[in-house]
Coordinates of C-alpha atoms in Angstrom, one line a residue:
Chain P
M1 CA 37.1 1.8 23.4
N2 CA 34.4 2.5 25.6
V3 CA 31.2 4.8 24.6
S4 CA 32.3 7.9 26.4
E5 CA 35.7 7.7 25.0
N6 CA 33.7 7.6 21.9
I7 CA 31.9 10.5 22.2
K8 CA 34.7 12.5 23.3
T9 CA 36.6 11.8 20.2
W10 CA 33.6 12.5 17.9
N11 CA 32.8 15.7 19.6
R12 CA 36.8 16.5 19.0
R13 CA 36.3 15.6 15.4
R14 CA 33.5 17.6 14.8
F15 CA 34.8 20.6 16.3
V16 CA 38.2 20.3 14.0
Q17 CA 36.0 20.0 11.0
A18 CA 33.7 23.1 12.2
A19 CA 37.0 24.9 13.0
A20 CA 38.8 24.1 10.0
L21 CA 35.7 25.3 8.0
T22 CA 35.5 28.4 9.4
G23 CA 39.1 28.9 9.3
L24 CA 39.1 29.0 13.5
S25 CA 41.8 26.4 13.2
S26 CA 44.2 29.0 12.2
L27 CA 44.0 30.4 15.2
V28 CA 44.2 27.5 17.7
P29 CA 47.5 25.4 18.4
S30 CA 47.6 22.7 16.6
A31 CA 48.4 20.7 19.6
V32 CA 44.7 21.4 20.7
L33 CA 43.3 20.2 18.1
S34 CA 44.9 16.8 17.4
G35 CA 44.0 16.0 20.9
K36 CA 47.6 14.6 21.2
H37 CA 48.6 13.8 24.8
L38 CA 52.1 13.6 26.2
G39 CA 53.6 10.9 23.9
D40 CA 53.0 13.2 21.0
L41 CA 53.8 16.5 22.3
M42 CA 57.1 18.0 21.3
T43 CA 59.6 20.0 24.0
A44 CA 60.4 23.4 23.1
N45 CA 63.4 22.9 21.1
Q46 CA 61.7 20.2 18.8
Q47 CA 62.7 17.2 20.4
I48 CA 60.9 13.8 20.3
P49 CA 60.5 12.6 24.3
G50 CA 63.1 10.1 24.9
K51 CA 65.2 10.5 21.5
H52 CA 68.5 11.6 20.4
P53 CA 68.4 15.6 20.2
D54 CA 70.2 15.2 17.0
L55 CA 67.7 12.9 15.1
I56 CA 66.2 14.9 12.1
I57 CA 62.8 15.8 12.7
L58 CA 60.9 15.1 9.2
N59 CA 57.2 15.6 10.7
D60 CA 56.1 16.6 14.3
R61 CA 52.4 15.4 14.1
P62 CA 52.6 12.4 13.6
W63 CA 56.2 12.1 14.9
N64 CA 58.8 11.1 11.8
A65 CA 62.4 11.4 12.5
E66 CA 65.6 10.0 10.7
T67 CA 69.4 9.3 12.1
P68 CA 71.8 11.3 10.7
A69 CA 74.6 8.7 9.3
H70 CA 77.2 9.0 11.7
L71 CA 75.0 8.5 14.9
L72 CA 74.3 5.1 13.4
D73 CA 78.1 4.1 14.0
Q74 CA 77.3 1.6 17.0
E75 CA 77.0 -2.1 16.1
V76 CA 73.7 -2.1 17.8
T77 CA 71.6 0.7 17.2
S78 CA 70.7 2.4 20.8
M79 CA 66.6 2.7 21.0
D80 CA 67.5 6.7 21.2
R81 CA 68.6 6.8 18.0
L82 CA 66.7 4.4 15.9
F83 CA 64.5 6.4 13.4
V84 CA 60.5 6.8 14.3
R85 CA 58.2 6.4 11.9
N86 CA 54.4 7.1 13.2
N87 CA 51.6 7.0 10.8
G88 CA 49.1 8.0 13.4
L89 CA 49.1 9.2 17.2
V90 CA 50.9 7.3 19.8
P91 CA 48.0 5.5 21.8
E92 CA 46.9 7.1 24.9
K93 CA 46.9 3.9 27.5
T94 CA 49.4 1.3 27.4
D95 CA 49.3 -0.2 30.8
P96 CA 51.3 -3.5 30.2
E97 CA 49.5 -5.2 32.9
L98 CA 46.3 -5.1 31.1
W99 CA 47.5 -5.2 27.5
T100 CA 46.4 -8.3 25.5
L101 CA 47.1 -9.6 22.2
E102 CA 43.9 -11.1 20.6
I103 CA 44.7 -13.7 17.6
D104 CA 41.8 -14.2 15.0
G105 CA 40.4 -14.4 11.7
E106 CA 39.3 -16.5 8.7
S107 CA 42.1 -19.1 8.9
A108 CA 42.4 -19.4 13.0
I109 CA 41.4 -22.2 14.3
K110 CA 40.8 -21.3 17.9
P111 CA 40.7 -17.7 18.4
Q112 CA 42.1 -16.9 21.7
T113 CA 43.1 -13.8 23.4
F114 CA 46.5 -13.6 25.7
T115 CA 47.6 -11.4 28.3
L116 CA 50.8 -9.6 27.9
N117 CA 51.9 -11.8 31.3
Q118 CA 50.6 -14.9 29.4
L119 CA 52.9 -14.3 26.4
K120 CA 56.1 -13.9 28.4
S121 CA 55.4 -16.8 30.6
E122 CA 53.8 -19.4 28.5
F123 CA 56.2 -19.1 25.3
Q124 CA 60.1 -19.5 24.9
H125 CA 62.0 -16.1 24.7
H126 CA 64.2 -15.3 21.7
S127 CA 66.9 -12.3 21.6
L128 CA 68.1 -11.3 18.0
Q129 CA 69.3 -8.5 16.2
L130 CA 67.3 -7.5 13.4
V131 CA 67.5 -4.5 10.7
L132 CA 64.3 -2.1 10.5
E133 CA 64.3 -0.2 7.6
C134 CA 61.5 2.1 6.2
G135 CA 60.5 1.5 3.1
G136 CA 60.6 5.0 2.1
N137 CA 64.0 5.4 3.1
G138 CA 66.1 7.4 0.6
R139 CA 62.8 8.9 -0.9
S140 CA 63.9 12.4 -1.1
E141 CA 66.4 11.3 -4.2
F142 CA 63.5 10.3 -6.5
D143 CA 63.1 12.5 -9.5
P144 CA 60.0 13.8 -10.2
P145 CA 59.5 13.8 -6.5
A146 CA 57.8 11.0 -4.7
K147 CA 54.8 11.8 -2.0
G148 CA 55.6 11.2 1.7
N149 CA 57.9 11.9 4.4
Q150 CA 61.1 13.0 2.4
W151 CA 63.8 10.2 4.0
T152 CA 67.4 10.7 3.2
T153 CA 69.5 8.0 4.4
G154 CA 68.9 7.3 8.0
A155 CA 65.5 5.6 8.4
V156 CA 67.5 2.2 9.3
G157 CA 68.7 0.8 12.4
A158 CA 69.4 -2.8 13.9
P159 CA 68.5 -3.1 17.8
K160 CA 68.8 -6.3 19.6
W161 CA 64.9 -7.2 20.0
T162 CA 63.6 -9.6 22.9
G163 CA 60.4 -11.2 22.7
I164 CA 58.7 -14.6 21.3
R165 CA 58.1 -16.2 18.0
L166 CA 55.3 -15.3 16.0
K167 CA 55.4 -18.8 14.9
D168 CA 54.7 -20.5 18.3
V169 CA 51.6 -18.3 19.2
L170 CA 49.9 -18.8 15.7
E171 CA 50.3 -22.2 16.1
R172 CA 49.1 -22.5 19.8
V173 CA 46.0 -21.0 18.0
G174 CA 46.1 -23.0 15.3
I175 CA 46.2 -22.3 11.6
K176 CA 44.3 -23.7 8.9
D177 CA 45.2 -25.1 5.8
D178 CA 43.7 -22.0 3.6
A179 CA 45.8 -19.1 5.5
V180 CA 47.5 -16.9 3.3
Y181 CA 48.7 -13.7 5.4
I182 CA 48.8 -12.5 8.7
G183 CA 47.7 -8.8 9.5
Y184 CA 48.3 -6.7 12.7
Y185 CA 46.3 -3.9 14.4
G186 CA 47.8 -2.0 17.0
K187 CA 46.4 1.1 19.3
D188 CA 47.7 3.9 17.5
R189 CA 45.1 6.6 16.6
H190 CA 44.0 7.9 13.2
L191 CA 45.2 11.3 12.6
S192 CA 41.6 12.6 11.8
G193 CA 40.5 11.9 15.5
D194 CA 38.1 9.2 13.8
P195 CA 37.8 6.2 15.9
N196 CA 36.5 4.2 12.9
K197 CA 39.7 4.5 10.9
V198 CA 42.5 2.8 11.3
P199 CA 46.2 4.4 10.9
I200 CA 48.0 1.5 9.5
S201 CA 47.3 -2.4 9.5
R202 CA 49.9 -4.1 7.2
G203 CA 51.1 -7.8 7.2
V204 CA 53.1 -10.4 5.6
P205 CA 52.4 -13.8 4.1
M206 CA 52.6 -17.1 6.3
S207 CA 55.8 -18.1 4.9
K208 CA 57.6 -14.9 6.6
A209 CA 55.0 -14.9 9.6
L210 CA 56.2 -18.4 10.5
E211 CA 60.1 -17.7 10.1
D212 CA 62.3 -18.1 13.4
E213 CA 63.1 -14.9 13.3
T214 CA 59.8 -13.1 13.0
L215 CA 59.2 -11.9 16.6
I216 CA 56.6 -10.7 19.0
A217 CA 58.6 -8.4 21.3
W218 CA 58.2 -6.3 24.2
A219 CA 62.3 -5.2 24.8
A220 CA 65.0 -3.9 22.9
N221 CA 68.6 -3.8 24.0
G222 CA 67.7 -5.6 27.3
E223 CA 65.0 -3.1 28.1
D224 CA 61.3 -2.2 27.5
L225 CA 60.4 -0.5 24.2
P226 CA 60.1 2.9 24.5
L227 CA 56.5 4.3 24.0
M228 CA 57.5 5.8 20.7
H229 CA 58.5 2.4 19.5
G230 CA 55.6 0.4 20.3
F231 CA 55.5 0.1 24.1
P232 CA 54.4 -2.6 25.6
L233 CA 54.3 -4.8 22.3
R234 CA 55.1 -4.6 18.7
L235 CA 56.0 -6.9 16.0
V236 CA 59.4 -7.1 14.7
I237 CA 59.9 -8.7 10.8
G238 CA 63.5 -8.3 9.8
G239 CA 64.4 -7.5 6.4
W240 CA 61.2 -6.2 4.9
P241 CA 59.4 -2.8 4.9
A242 CA 59.2 -1.6 8.7
S243 CA 55.8 -1.0 8.0
T244 CA 55.4 -4.5 8.4
S245 CA 56.5 -4.4 12.0
G246 CA 53.2 -3.1 13.8
K247 CA 53.8 -1.1 17.1
W248 CA 51.3 -1.2 20.3
L249 CA 50.4 -4.5 18.8
N250 CA 47.0 -5.7 20.5
R251 CA 45.7 -8.2 17.5
I252 CA 47.1 -10.4 14.6
T253 CA 44.4 -11.9 12.2
I254 CA 45.1 -14.9 10.3
R255 CA 43.8 -13.9 6.5
N256 CA 42.6 -16.7 4.1
Q257 CA 43.6 -13.8 1.8
I258 CA 46.0 -11.2 1.0
H259 CA 45.4 -8.9 4.2
D260 CA 43.7 -5.6 3.1
G261 CA 44.1 -3.0 6.0
A262 CA 45.1 0.1 6.0
K263 CA 48.0 0.7 3.6
M264 CA 48.1 -2.7 2.3
T265 CA 46.1 -1.4 -0.8
G266 CA 46.2 1.1 -3.6
Q267 CA 49.7 2.3 -3.8
S268 CA 51.0 2.4 -0.4
Y269 CA 54.0 0.5 0.1
R270 CA 53.8 -1.0 -3.5
V271 CA 55.8 -0.6 -6.6
P272 CA 55.3 -0.8 -10.3
C273 CA 55.0 -5.0 -11.0
E274 CA 56.6 -3.8 -14.1
P275 CA 59.3 -0.9 -14.5
V276 CA 58.0 2.3 -15.2
A277 CA 59.7 5.7 -16.9
P278 CA 59.6 8.4 -14.2
G279 CA 56.9 10.1 -13.4
S280 CA 54.2 7.8 -14.7
T281 CA 51.0 7.4 -13.7
V282 CA 50.5 3.7 -12.5
P283 CA 47.0 2.2 -11.9
D284 CA 46.8 0.5 -8.6
E285 CA 46.2 -3.3 -10.3
Q286 CA 49.9 -2.7 -11.5
M287 CA 51.2 -2.1 -8.1
C288 CA 52.8 -5.0 -6.3
I289 CA 53.4 -5.4 -2.4
I290 CA 57.2 -5.0 -1.4
E291 CA 58.3 -7.9 0.4
S292 CA 62.3 -8.3 0.9
M293 CA 64.2 -5.2 0.6
P294 CA 67.0 -4.9 -1.5
V295 CA 70.7 -5.0 -0.5
K296 CA 72.2 -1.7 0.8
S297 CA 74.9 -0.2 2.9
I298 CA 75.8 2.8 4.9
I299 CA 78.9 4.8 5.8
T300 CA 78.7 5.7 9.5
Y301 CA 82.5 6.8 10.3
P302 CA 83.3 9.2 9.6
K303 CA 81.0 11.6 9.2
T304 CA 80.9 13.6 5.8
G305 CA 82.6 16.5 5.5
A306 CA 86.1 15.3 6.8
M307 CA 89.2 17.2 6.1
V308 CA 92.1 15.0 6.1
K309 CA 95.8 15.6 5.3
P310 CA 97.3 14.2 2.1
G311 CA 99.6 10.8 2.5
K312 CA 97.5 9.7 6.0
S313 CA 95.3 6.7 6.3
I314 CA 92.2 7.2 7.8
R315 CA 89.5 4.6 8.5
F316 CA 86.3 4.1 7.4
S317 CA 83.7 1.7 8.7
G318 CA 79.6 1.2 8.7
H319 CA 77.0 -1.7 8.2
A320 CA 75.4 -3.3 5.2
W321 CA 72.5 -5.4 5.2
A322 CA 70.0 -7.2 2.4
G323 CA 66.7 -7.9 3.2
D324 CA 66.0 -11.7 3.4
H325 CA 69.4 -12.2 2.1
S326 CA 72.9 -11.7 3.5
V327 CA 75.9 -9.5 2.1
K328 CA 78.4 -11.3 0.6
S329 CA 81.0 -8.5 -0.3
V330 CA 81.1 -4.6 0.3
A331 CA 83.5 -2.6 -1.9
Y332 CA 84.5 1.3 -2.0
S333 CA 85.6 3.9 -4.4
I334 CA 87.4 7.2 -4.1
D335 CA 87.3 7.9 -8.0
Y336 CA 83.2 8.1 -8.4
G337 CA 83.2 4.2 -9.1
V338 CA 86.1 3.9 -11.7
N339 CA 88.1 1.9 -9.3
W340 CA 86.7 -0.4 -6.2
S341 CA 88.5 -1.6 -3.6
P342 CA 87.1 -4.9 -1.5
L343 CA 86.4 -3.8 2.2
A344 CA 86.5 -6.2 5.1
V345 CA 83.4 -7.6 6.1
D346 CA 81.8 -9.1 9.3
P347 CA 79.2 -12.3 9.0
P348 CA 75.9 -11.3 10.6
V349 CA 75.5 -12.1 14.4
N350 CA 72.2 -13.6 13.3
R351 CA 70.3 -13.9 10.0
L352 CA 68.8 -10.8 9.3
S353 CA 70.7 -8.4 11.2
W354 CA 73.3 -5.8 9.7
Q355 CA 76.8 -7.0 8.9
H356 CA 79.7 -4.5 9.5
W357 CA 82.5 -3.4 7.2
R358 CA 85.6 -1.5 8.0
G359 CA 88.7 -0.4 5.7
E360 CA 91.7 2.0 5.9
V361 CA 91.9 4.5 2.9
K362 CA 94.9 6.7 2.2
F363 CA 94.7 9.8 0.0
E364 CA 97.6 10.5 -1.8
K365 CA 96.8 13.8 -3.2
P366 CA 94.8 17.0 -2.5
G367 CA 91.7 17.8 -3.9
Y368 CA 87.7 17.2 -3.2
Y369 CA 86.8 13.2 -3.0
E370 CA 83.8 11.4 -2.3
F371 CA 83.8 8.0 -0.3
W372 CA 81.1 5.6 -2.0
V373 CA 80.5 2.0 -0.6
R374 CA 78.8 -0.6 -2.5
A375 CA 77.9 -4.1 -0.9
T376 CA 76.7 -7.1 -2.9
D377 CA 74.4 -9.8 -2.0
D378 CA 74.5 -13.4 -1.7
L379 CA 72.6 -13.7 -4.9
G380 CA 75.4 -11.3 -6.4
S381 CA 73.0 -8.4 -6.7
D382 CA 75.1 -5.0 -6.5
Q383 CA 73.6 -1.6 -5.3
P384 CA 73.6 0.4 -7.9
M385 CA 75.3 3.8 -8.2
V386 CA 72.2 6.3 -9.3
L387 CA 68.9 6.0 -8.6
P388 CA 67.1 2.3 -8.8
G389 CA 63.8 1.9 -10.6
W390 CA 61.7 5.3 -10.1
N391 CA 58.4 4.5 -8.6
P392 CA 55.1 6.6 -7.7
R393 CA 55.3 6.7 -3.7
G394 CA 59.4 6.5 -3.9
Y395 CA 60.4 3.2 -2.0
L396 CA 63.3 1.3 -2.2
N397 CA 66.0 3.3 -2.9
N398 CA 69.1 1.7 -2.6
A399 CA 71.7 3.8 -4.4
C400 CA 75.2 3.8 -3.1
H401 CA 75.9 5.9 0.2
R402 CA 78.4 8.9 -0.3
V403 CA 80.3 10.9 2.0
A404 CA 82.3 13.9 0.9
I405 CA 86.1 14.5 1.8
K406 CA 88.7 16.9 1.4
V407 CA 92.1 16.2 1.2
Q408 CA 94.7 19.3 2.0
S409 CA 97.9 20.0 3.3
Chain E
M1 CA 27.9 20.2 23.3
K2 CA 28.6 21.2 27.1
R3 CA 31.9 19.2 26.7
L4 CA 32.4 21.1 23.1
M5 CA 31.6 24.5 24.8
V6 CA 34.2 23.8 27.2
L7 CA 36.9 22.9 24.9
I8 CA 36.5 25.6 23.0
G9 CA 36.6 28.1 25.9
S10 CA 40.1 26.3 26.9
I11 CA 41.6 26.3 23.4
V12 CA 40.9 30.3 23.7
I13 CA 42.8 30.3 26.7
M14 CA 45.7 28.3 25.3
F15 CA 45.9 30.4 22.5
S16 CA 46.1 33.7 24.2
C17 CA 49.0 32.1 26.4
Q18 CA 50.6 31.0 22.8
Q19 CA 50.2 34.5 21.6
A20 CA 52.2 35.9 24.5
D21 CA 55.0 34.0 24.0
K22 CA 55.1 33.3 20.3
P23 CA 53.6 36.0 18.4
A24 CA 52.7 34.7 14.8
Q25 CA 54.9 36.6 13.2
A26 CA 56.5 36.1 9.6
V27 CA 60.4 35.1 9.4
E28 CA 62.9 35.9 6.7
D29 CA 63.8 33.1 5.0
M30 CA 67.7 33.4 4.1
E31 CA 67.4 32.1 0.5
P32 CA 66.4 34.6 -2.0
D33 CA 64.0 32.8 -4.4
E34 CA 64.1 33.0 -8.4
N35 CA 62.6 35.9 -8.9
A36 CA 64.7 37.9 -6.1
E37 CA 61.7 38.6 -3.7
R38 CA 62.0 37.6 -0.4
I39 CA 60.2 34.7 0.7
Q40 CA 58.6 35.3 4.1
T41 CA 57.2 32.2 6.0
D42 CA 54.9 31.8 8.9
S43 CA 56.7 31.4 12.2
I44 CA 54.2 28.4 13.4
S45 CA 53.6 26.5 10.2
G46 CA 56.9 27.2 8.1
L47 CA 54.1 27.9 5.2
V48 CA 54.9 30.6 2.9
I49 CA 53.3 33.1 3.5
D50 CA 51.1 34.4 0.7
E51 CA 47.5 34.8 -0.9
N52 CA 45.4 32.3 0.8
F53 CA 48.1 31.1 3.1
E54 CA 45.6 30.8 6.0
L55 CA 43.4 28.9 4.0
I56 CA 46.1 26.2 3.9
R57 CA 47.0 26.7 7.5
G58 CA 43.1 26.4 8.2
Q59 CA 42.1 23.5 5.9
C60 CA 45.4 21.1 6.1
T61 CA 47.0 21.4 9.4
A62 CA 44.2 20.0 11.3
C63 CA 45.2 16.3 10.9
H64 CA 49.0 16.6 10.7
S65 CA 51.3 19.3 10.8
A66 CA 52.6 21.6 8.0
M67 CA 55.6 20.0 7.8
L68 CA 54.4 17.4 6.1
I69 CA 53.4 19.9 3.1
T70 CA 56.6 21.7 3.4
Q71 CA 58.8 18.7 2.8
N72 CA 56.7 17.9 -0.4
N73 CA 57.0 19.1 -4.1
A74 CA 54.4 18.3 -6.7
S75 CA 53.0 19.6 -9.5
R76 CA 49.3 20.7 -9.7
D77 CA 48.0 17.5 -10.7
G78 CA 50.5 15.8 -8.1
W79 CA 48.9 17.7 -5.1
E80 CA 45.5 17.1 -6.5
Q81 CA 46.3 13.2 -6.2
M82 CA 47.5 13.4 -2.7
I83 CA 44.0 15.4 -1.6
R84 CA 42.0 12.6 -3.5
W85 CA 43.8 9.9 -1.5
M86 CA 43.5 11.5 1.5
Q87 CA 39.7 12.3 0.9
K88 CA 39.2 8.6 0.1
D89 CA 41.1 6.9 2.8
Q90 CA 42.2 9.7 5.3
G91 CA 38.8 11.4 6.0
L92 CA 39.7 14.8 4.5
W93 CA 36.8 16.5 3.8
D94 CA 35.3 18.0 0.8
L95 CA 37.2 21.4 0.1
G96 CA 34.9 22.9 -1.9
E97 CA 35.3 26.5 -3.9
N98 CA 38.5 26.3 -1.9
E99 CA 40.2 23.7 -3.6
P100 CA 41.3 25.6 -6.7
K101 CA 42.8 28.3 -4.5
I102 CA 44.5 25.7 -2.5
L103 CA 46.3 23.8 -5.4
D104 CA 47.2 27.2 -6.8
Y105 CA 49.1 28.1 -3.8
L106 CA 50.4 24.7 -3.3
S107 CA 51.6 24.2 -6.7
K108 CA 53.4 27.8 -6.5
H109 CA 55.3 27.1 -3.4
Y110 CA 55.7 23.4 -3.4
G111 CA 55.7 22.8 -7.0
L112 CA 58.4 20.4 -8.9
K113 CA 61.6 20.9 -8.7
K114 CA 64.5 19.0 -10.8
K115 CA 67.0 17.0 -8.9
G116 CA 68.3 14.5 -12.0
R117 CA 69.4 10.9 -11.4
R118 CA 72.0 11.6 -8.6
A119 CA 72.5 15.3 -7.3
P120 CA 75.7 16.5 -6.1
L121 CA 76.7 16.0 -2.2
T122 CA 75.4 19.8 -1.0
D123 CA 75.2 21.0 2.5
V124 CA 78.4 19.5 3.7
E125 CA 79.6 21.0 7.0
W126 CA 83.2 20.8 6.7
Y127 CA 85.6 19.7 9.9
E128 CA 89.3 18.5 10.3
L129 CA 89.4 14.8 11.1
K130 CA 91.4 13.8 13.9
D131 CA 91.8 10.0 13.3
E132 CA 94.0 8.0 15.4
L133 CA 95.5 5.9 12.9

């Protein structure tokens, strides 16, 4: 950031504070106060630029929106339907011709800066369908309530990403023997307007960073990334909390310690190392970083609320995924978990993609039903039917998804 | 400083435009609350209109929209912890003598609510399924 930009932001920040203290901000449209530009301006009827109009908006500054389950029916999630989790404001300047990625850190042998064009021309391209799920997907169900965006079921999706392996770039730079973690930085701006504050800077251990499926991506579903999803460059780290897949990526640092960037420490993206009673206060030292996401599934067809005739078969379908693992089987119940029957489940198109399941169900008698689905991963772990372990920030709710069905003649 | 004055000037102008097409009026919530009073919410921020509401709109929507507040529920302690976290990591200033007023408002209107281990499915929009099978 150059000096004049710094001054501008600082003036604005001082103004924000002054305005807040005098109560002036209550008279001023919030768009002006946050200094946001097009990427962050909402349209009149509260839609995010470039996104499906039926996404559910949880926060309009910063943008956070989730996908209703029935819109996730596609095998490969289209980018206009993928959930949005922004921690800060969309960057102002994203010229791909000028974009660079710096690789540095205590454990980088020869720190180096690559242009986007260099990354595209000097490394082998890979295209993979990878699941991104927000660590807080399902947070809204926790009791006592957990702080943050109240996601229900739709902070998940699986587009097909194109880019290069993070591993190839890190190996070009050279990794010292003492490397333990990578941390990313992006160009999004902190909500306070303070240029010295970082909205989010997370990372993963070297073992995950060096997996074949860990990508630095510039495209999704055959097109450039949308601005809202990190244009022109982002990380895609399938199977781990989506907060590890940094957007607007311009720096990766190879660390000789666990990365300590914004939202790596304290209680963010961490759960109690040992299970705790609901509502407990857990000291920071007893909170552990979330790694692989748990086994989970979603019913994408039919949409909840279907009214059907008795004696008629209806089809059900959806997806299942299991963090670093694969899904071994999927089962359904229409009697609140008393009886479970198997569903057909496809193998993943590649490691860390989701798997599609489908089946047909006949409801003989009229009444109110719930269709429940439960996936089992290759370790034999099932999804719980009630909420899993309570945690202060409300992560990792993988309780089985339910849709309501009414059978009447 | 000159830049700052220009900024304030343009904000005032923008504000008058906003006034014209979107007056800051209360909208009546359809849900009656437990005390059978009607809850009024601010049409711009969505915050419940009650004593000190302007204070919350003034202090708490500078960085993010009020949607982040209205979707959360917590005890007074829980709200205090969120404020401490924002002060430590997110650049929130000292709220001074306003802090107790803000905490009173937040815990009154966005206090704890019971959900249980798994709530019934609610808000279902029923429709006739025309399945091709």
